[in-house]
Coordinates of N, CA and C in Angstrom, one line a residue:
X1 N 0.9 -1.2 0.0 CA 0.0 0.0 0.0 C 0.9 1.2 0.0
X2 N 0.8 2.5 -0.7 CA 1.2 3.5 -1.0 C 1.2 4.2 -0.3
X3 N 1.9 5.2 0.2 CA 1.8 5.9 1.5 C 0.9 7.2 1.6
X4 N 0.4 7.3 0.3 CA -1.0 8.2 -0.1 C -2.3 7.5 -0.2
X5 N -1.9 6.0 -0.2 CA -3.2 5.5 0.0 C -3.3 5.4 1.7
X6 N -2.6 4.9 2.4 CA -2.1 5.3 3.6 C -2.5 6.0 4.4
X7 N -2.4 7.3 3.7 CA -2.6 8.8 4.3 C -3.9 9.1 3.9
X8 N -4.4 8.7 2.7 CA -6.0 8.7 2.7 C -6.9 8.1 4.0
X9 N -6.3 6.6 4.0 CA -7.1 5.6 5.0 C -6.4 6.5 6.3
X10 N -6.3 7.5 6.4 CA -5.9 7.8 7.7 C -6.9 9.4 8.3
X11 N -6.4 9.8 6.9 CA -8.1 10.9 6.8 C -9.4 10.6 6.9
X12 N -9.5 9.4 6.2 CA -10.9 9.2 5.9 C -11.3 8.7 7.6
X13 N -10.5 8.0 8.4 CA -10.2 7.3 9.7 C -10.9 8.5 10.7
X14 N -10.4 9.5 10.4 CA -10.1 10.8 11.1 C -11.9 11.5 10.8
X15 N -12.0 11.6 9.5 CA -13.4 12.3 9.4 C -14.7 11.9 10.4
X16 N -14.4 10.1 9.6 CA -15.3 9.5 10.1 C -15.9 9.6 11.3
X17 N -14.6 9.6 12.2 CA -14.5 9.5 14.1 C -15.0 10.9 14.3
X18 N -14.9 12.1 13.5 CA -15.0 13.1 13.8 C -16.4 13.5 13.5
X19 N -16.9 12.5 12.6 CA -18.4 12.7 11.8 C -19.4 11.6 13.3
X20 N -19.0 10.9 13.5 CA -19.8 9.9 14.2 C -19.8 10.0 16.0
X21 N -18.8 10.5 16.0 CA -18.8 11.4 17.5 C -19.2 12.4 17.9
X22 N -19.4 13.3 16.2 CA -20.3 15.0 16.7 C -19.5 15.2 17.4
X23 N -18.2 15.5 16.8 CA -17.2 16.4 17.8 C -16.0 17.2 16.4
X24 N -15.8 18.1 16.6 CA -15.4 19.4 15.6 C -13.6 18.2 14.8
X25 N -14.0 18.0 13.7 CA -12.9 17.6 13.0 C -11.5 18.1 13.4
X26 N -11.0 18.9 13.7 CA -9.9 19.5 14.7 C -9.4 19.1 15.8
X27 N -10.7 18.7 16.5 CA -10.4 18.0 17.6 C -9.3 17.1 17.5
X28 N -10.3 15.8 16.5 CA -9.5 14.4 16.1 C -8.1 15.0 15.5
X29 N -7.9 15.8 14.6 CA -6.9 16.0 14.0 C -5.6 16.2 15.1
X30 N -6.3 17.3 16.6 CA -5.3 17.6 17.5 C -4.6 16.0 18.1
X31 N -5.6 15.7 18.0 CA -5.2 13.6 19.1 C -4.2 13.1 18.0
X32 N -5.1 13.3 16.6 CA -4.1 12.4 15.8 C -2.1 12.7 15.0
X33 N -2.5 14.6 15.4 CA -1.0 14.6 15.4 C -0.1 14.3 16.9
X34 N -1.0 14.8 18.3 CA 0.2 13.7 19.2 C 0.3 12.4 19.3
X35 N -0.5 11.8 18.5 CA 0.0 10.5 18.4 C 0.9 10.2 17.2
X36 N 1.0 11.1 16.3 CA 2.0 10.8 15.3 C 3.8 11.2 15.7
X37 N 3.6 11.8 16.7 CA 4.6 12.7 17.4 C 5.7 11.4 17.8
X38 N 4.6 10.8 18.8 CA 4.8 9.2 19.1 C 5.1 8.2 18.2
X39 N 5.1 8.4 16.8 CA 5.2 6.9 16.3 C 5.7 7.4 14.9
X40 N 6.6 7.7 14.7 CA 7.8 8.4 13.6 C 7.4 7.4 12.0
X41 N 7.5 6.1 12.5 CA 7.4 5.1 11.4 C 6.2 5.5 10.5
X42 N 5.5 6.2 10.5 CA 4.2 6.7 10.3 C 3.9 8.2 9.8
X43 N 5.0 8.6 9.6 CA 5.5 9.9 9.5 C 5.0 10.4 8.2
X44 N 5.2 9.7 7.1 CA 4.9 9.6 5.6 C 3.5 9.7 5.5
X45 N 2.9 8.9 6.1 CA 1.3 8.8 5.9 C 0.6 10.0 6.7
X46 N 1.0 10.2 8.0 CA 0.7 11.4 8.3 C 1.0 13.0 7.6
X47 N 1.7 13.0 7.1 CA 2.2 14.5 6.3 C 0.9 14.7 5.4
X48 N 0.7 13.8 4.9 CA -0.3 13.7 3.4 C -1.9 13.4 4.0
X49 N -2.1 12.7 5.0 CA -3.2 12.5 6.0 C -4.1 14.1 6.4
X50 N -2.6 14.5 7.3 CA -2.9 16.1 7.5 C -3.2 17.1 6.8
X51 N -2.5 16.8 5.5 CA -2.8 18.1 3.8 C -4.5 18.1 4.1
X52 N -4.9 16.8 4.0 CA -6.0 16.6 3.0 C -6.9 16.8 4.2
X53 N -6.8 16.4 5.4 CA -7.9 17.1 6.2 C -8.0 18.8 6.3
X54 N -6.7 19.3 6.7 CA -6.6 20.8 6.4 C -7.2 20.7 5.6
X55 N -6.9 20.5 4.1 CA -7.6 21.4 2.9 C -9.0 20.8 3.5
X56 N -10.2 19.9 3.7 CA -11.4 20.0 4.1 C -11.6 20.6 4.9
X57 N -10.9 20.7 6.0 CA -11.3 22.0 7.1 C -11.6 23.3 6.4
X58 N -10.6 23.8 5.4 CA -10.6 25.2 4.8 C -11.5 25.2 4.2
X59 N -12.0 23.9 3.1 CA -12.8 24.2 2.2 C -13.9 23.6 2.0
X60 N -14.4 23.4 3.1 CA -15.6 22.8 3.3 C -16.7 22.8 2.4
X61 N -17.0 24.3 3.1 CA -18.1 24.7 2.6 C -18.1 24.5 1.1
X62 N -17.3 24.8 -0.2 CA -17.4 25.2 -1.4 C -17.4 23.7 -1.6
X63 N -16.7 22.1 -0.9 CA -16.8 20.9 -1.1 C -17.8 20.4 -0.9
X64 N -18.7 20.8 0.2 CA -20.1 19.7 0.8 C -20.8 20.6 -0.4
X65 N -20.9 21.7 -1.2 CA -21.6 22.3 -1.8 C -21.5 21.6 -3.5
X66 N -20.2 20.9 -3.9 CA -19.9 20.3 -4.9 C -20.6 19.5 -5.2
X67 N -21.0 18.1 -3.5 CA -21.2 16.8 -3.8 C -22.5 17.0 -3.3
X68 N -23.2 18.4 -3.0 CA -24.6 18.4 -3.2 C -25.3 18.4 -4.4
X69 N -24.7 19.2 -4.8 CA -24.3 19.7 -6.4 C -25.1 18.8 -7.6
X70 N -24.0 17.6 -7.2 CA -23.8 16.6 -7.9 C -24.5 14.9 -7.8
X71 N -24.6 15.7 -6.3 CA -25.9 14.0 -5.8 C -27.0 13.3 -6.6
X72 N -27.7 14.4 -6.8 CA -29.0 14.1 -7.2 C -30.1 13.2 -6.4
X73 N -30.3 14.1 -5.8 CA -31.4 13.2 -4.9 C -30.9 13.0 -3.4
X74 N -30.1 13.0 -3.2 CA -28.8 12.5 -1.8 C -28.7 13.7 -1.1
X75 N -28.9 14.1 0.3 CA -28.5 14.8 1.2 C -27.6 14.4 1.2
X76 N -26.2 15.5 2.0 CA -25.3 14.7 2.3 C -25.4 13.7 4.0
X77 N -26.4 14.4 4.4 CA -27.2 14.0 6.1 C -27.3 12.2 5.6
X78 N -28.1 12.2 4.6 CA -28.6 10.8 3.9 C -27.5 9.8 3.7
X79 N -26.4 10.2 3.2 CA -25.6 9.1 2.7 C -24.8 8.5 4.0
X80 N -24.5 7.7 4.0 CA -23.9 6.9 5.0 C -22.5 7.7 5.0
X81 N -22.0 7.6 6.3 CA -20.9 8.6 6.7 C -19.5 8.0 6.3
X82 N -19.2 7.0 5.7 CA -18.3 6.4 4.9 C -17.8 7.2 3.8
X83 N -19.3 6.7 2.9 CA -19.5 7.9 1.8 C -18.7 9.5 1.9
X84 N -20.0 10.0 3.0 CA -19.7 11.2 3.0 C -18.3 11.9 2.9
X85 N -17.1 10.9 3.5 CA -16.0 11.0 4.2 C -15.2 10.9 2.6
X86 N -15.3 9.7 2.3 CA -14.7 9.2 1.1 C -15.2 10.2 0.0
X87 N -15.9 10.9 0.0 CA -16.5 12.2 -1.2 C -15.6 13.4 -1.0
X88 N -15.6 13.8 0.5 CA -14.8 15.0 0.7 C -13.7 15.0 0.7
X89 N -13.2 13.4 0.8 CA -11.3 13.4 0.3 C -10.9 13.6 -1.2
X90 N -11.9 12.8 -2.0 CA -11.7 13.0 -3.4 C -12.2 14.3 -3.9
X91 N -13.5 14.9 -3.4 CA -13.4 16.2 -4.1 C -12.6 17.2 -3.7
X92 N -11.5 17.1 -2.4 CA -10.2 18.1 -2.5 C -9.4 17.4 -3.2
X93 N -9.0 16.6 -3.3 CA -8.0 15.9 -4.3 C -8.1 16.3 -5.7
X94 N -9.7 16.0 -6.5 CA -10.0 16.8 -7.5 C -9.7 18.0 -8.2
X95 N -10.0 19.1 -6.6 CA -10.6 20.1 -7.2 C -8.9 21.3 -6.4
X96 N -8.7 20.8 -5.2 CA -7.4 21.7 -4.6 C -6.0 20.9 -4.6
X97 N -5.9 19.7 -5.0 CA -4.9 18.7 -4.9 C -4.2 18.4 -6.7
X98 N -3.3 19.6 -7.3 CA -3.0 19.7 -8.6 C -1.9 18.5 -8.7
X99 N -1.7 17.9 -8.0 CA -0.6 17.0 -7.9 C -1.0 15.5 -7.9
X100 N -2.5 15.8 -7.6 CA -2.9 14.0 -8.4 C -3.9 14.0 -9.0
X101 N -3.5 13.3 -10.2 CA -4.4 13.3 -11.3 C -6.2 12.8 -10.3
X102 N -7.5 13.5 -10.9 CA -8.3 12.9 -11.1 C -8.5 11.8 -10.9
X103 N -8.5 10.6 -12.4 CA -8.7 9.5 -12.2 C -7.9 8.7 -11.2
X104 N -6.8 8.7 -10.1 CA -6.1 8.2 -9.4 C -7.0 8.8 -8.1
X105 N -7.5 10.1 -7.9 CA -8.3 10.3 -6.6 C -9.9 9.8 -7.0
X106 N -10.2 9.5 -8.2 CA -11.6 8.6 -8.4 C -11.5 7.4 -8.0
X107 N -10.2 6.8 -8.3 CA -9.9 5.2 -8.0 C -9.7 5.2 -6.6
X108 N -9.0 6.0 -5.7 CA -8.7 5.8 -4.7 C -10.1 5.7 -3.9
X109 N -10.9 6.0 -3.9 CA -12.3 6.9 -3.2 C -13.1 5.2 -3.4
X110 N -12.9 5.2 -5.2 CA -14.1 3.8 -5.5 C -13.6 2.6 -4.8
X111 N -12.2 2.1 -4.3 CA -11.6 1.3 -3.9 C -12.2 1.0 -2.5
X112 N -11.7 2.1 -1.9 CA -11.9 2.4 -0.2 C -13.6 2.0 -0.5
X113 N -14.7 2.8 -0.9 CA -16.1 2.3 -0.9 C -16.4 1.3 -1.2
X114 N -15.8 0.3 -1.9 CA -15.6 -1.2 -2.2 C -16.2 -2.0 -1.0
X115 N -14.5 -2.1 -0.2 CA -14.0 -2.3 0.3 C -14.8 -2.0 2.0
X116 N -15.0 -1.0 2.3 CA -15.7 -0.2 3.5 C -17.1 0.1 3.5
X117 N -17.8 0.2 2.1 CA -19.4 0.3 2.5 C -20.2 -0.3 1.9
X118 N -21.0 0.3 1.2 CA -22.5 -0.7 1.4 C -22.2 -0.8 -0.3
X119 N -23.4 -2.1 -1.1 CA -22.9 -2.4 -2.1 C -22.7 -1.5 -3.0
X120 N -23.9 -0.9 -2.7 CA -23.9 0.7 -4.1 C -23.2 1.7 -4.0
X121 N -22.0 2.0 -2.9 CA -21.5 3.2 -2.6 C -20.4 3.5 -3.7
X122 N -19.6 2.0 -4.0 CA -18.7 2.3 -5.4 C -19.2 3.1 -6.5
X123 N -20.4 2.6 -6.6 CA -20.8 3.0 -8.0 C -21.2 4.5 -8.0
X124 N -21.9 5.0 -6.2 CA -22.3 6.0 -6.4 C -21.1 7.5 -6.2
X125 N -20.2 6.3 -5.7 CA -18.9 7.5 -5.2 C -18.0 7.7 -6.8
X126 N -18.3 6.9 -7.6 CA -17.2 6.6 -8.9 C -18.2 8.1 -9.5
X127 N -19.6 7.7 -9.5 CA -20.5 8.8 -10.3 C -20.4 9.8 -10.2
X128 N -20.3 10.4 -8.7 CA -20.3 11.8 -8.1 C -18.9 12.3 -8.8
X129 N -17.8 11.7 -8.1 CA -16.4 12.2 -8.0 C -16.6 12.5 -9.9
X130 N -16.9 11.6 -10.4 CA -16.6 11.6 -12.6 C -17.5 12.6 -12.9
X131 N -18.6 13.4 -12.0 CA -19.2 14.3 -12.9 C -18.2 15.5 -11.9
X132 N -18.2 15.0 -11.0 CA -17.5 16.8 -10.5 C -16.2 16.6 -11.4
X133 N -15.4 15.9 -11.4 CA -14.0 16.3 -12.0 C -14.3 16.9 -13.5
X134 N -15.6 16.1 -14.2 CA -16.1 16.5 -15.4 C -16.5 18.1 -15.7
X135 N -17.3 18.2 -14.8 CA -17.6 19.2 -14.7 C -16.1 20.8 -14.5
X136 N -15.4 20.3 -13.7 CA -14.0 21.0 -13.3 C -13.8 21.8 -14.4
X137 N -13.6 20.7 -15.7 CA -12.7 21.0 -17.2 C -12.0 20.8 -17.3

């Protein structure tokens, strides 16, 4: 595993806890850098973990408004918090992250939803992320 895939599963780790605890994404992020403090080996995946929650901290609003955007029919309240999580990593990746291609943050997102949620979430996280990047230009 890649140390950006890594760092993804470490964001998405982070949202989640931070989505299902109803407690301010920040919080987790403050626990999860002193524990990275503690454990150096980990250092790689944290750097890139950290970007990607910053940039959703910063850019929330203009991101949850993307994959509203683009749901069709889907609150983001509605979607299972997997989803939700796995949407907001790829649409910064997409849309603030010039340094990786699109299809590699579409694949990364459809993988993890595979893998982590419910049967339809690949297909619906592959749809969302391919019309927003489409949409981009």
């Amino acid at each position: 595993m890649s140390a950006r895939t890594k760092a993804r599963k470490r964001a998405l780790d982070m949202l989640y806890s931070a989505d299902m605890r109803q407690v301010p994404v920040e919080q987790v992020l403050a626990v999860e850098a002193e524990r990275a403090v503690n454990e150096p080996e980990r250092q790689a995946s944290w750097l890139y973990a950290r970007e990607i929650v910053d940039g959703i901290v910063d850019h929330r609003e203009e991101i949850d408004e993307l994959i509203t955007t683009h749901s069709r029919g889907w609150t983001l309240e509605r979607m299972p918090a997997v989803d939700r999580a796995l949407l907001r990593i790829g649409v910064w990746e997409i849309v603030y992250n010039d340094e990786v291609p699109d299809p590699v943050a579409i694949s990364e997102a459809v993988e993890a939803a595979t893998v982590l949620s419910t049967d339809d979430s690949a297909g619906f996280v592959n749809g969302l992320l391919a019309a927003i990047s489409h949409a981009k230009g």
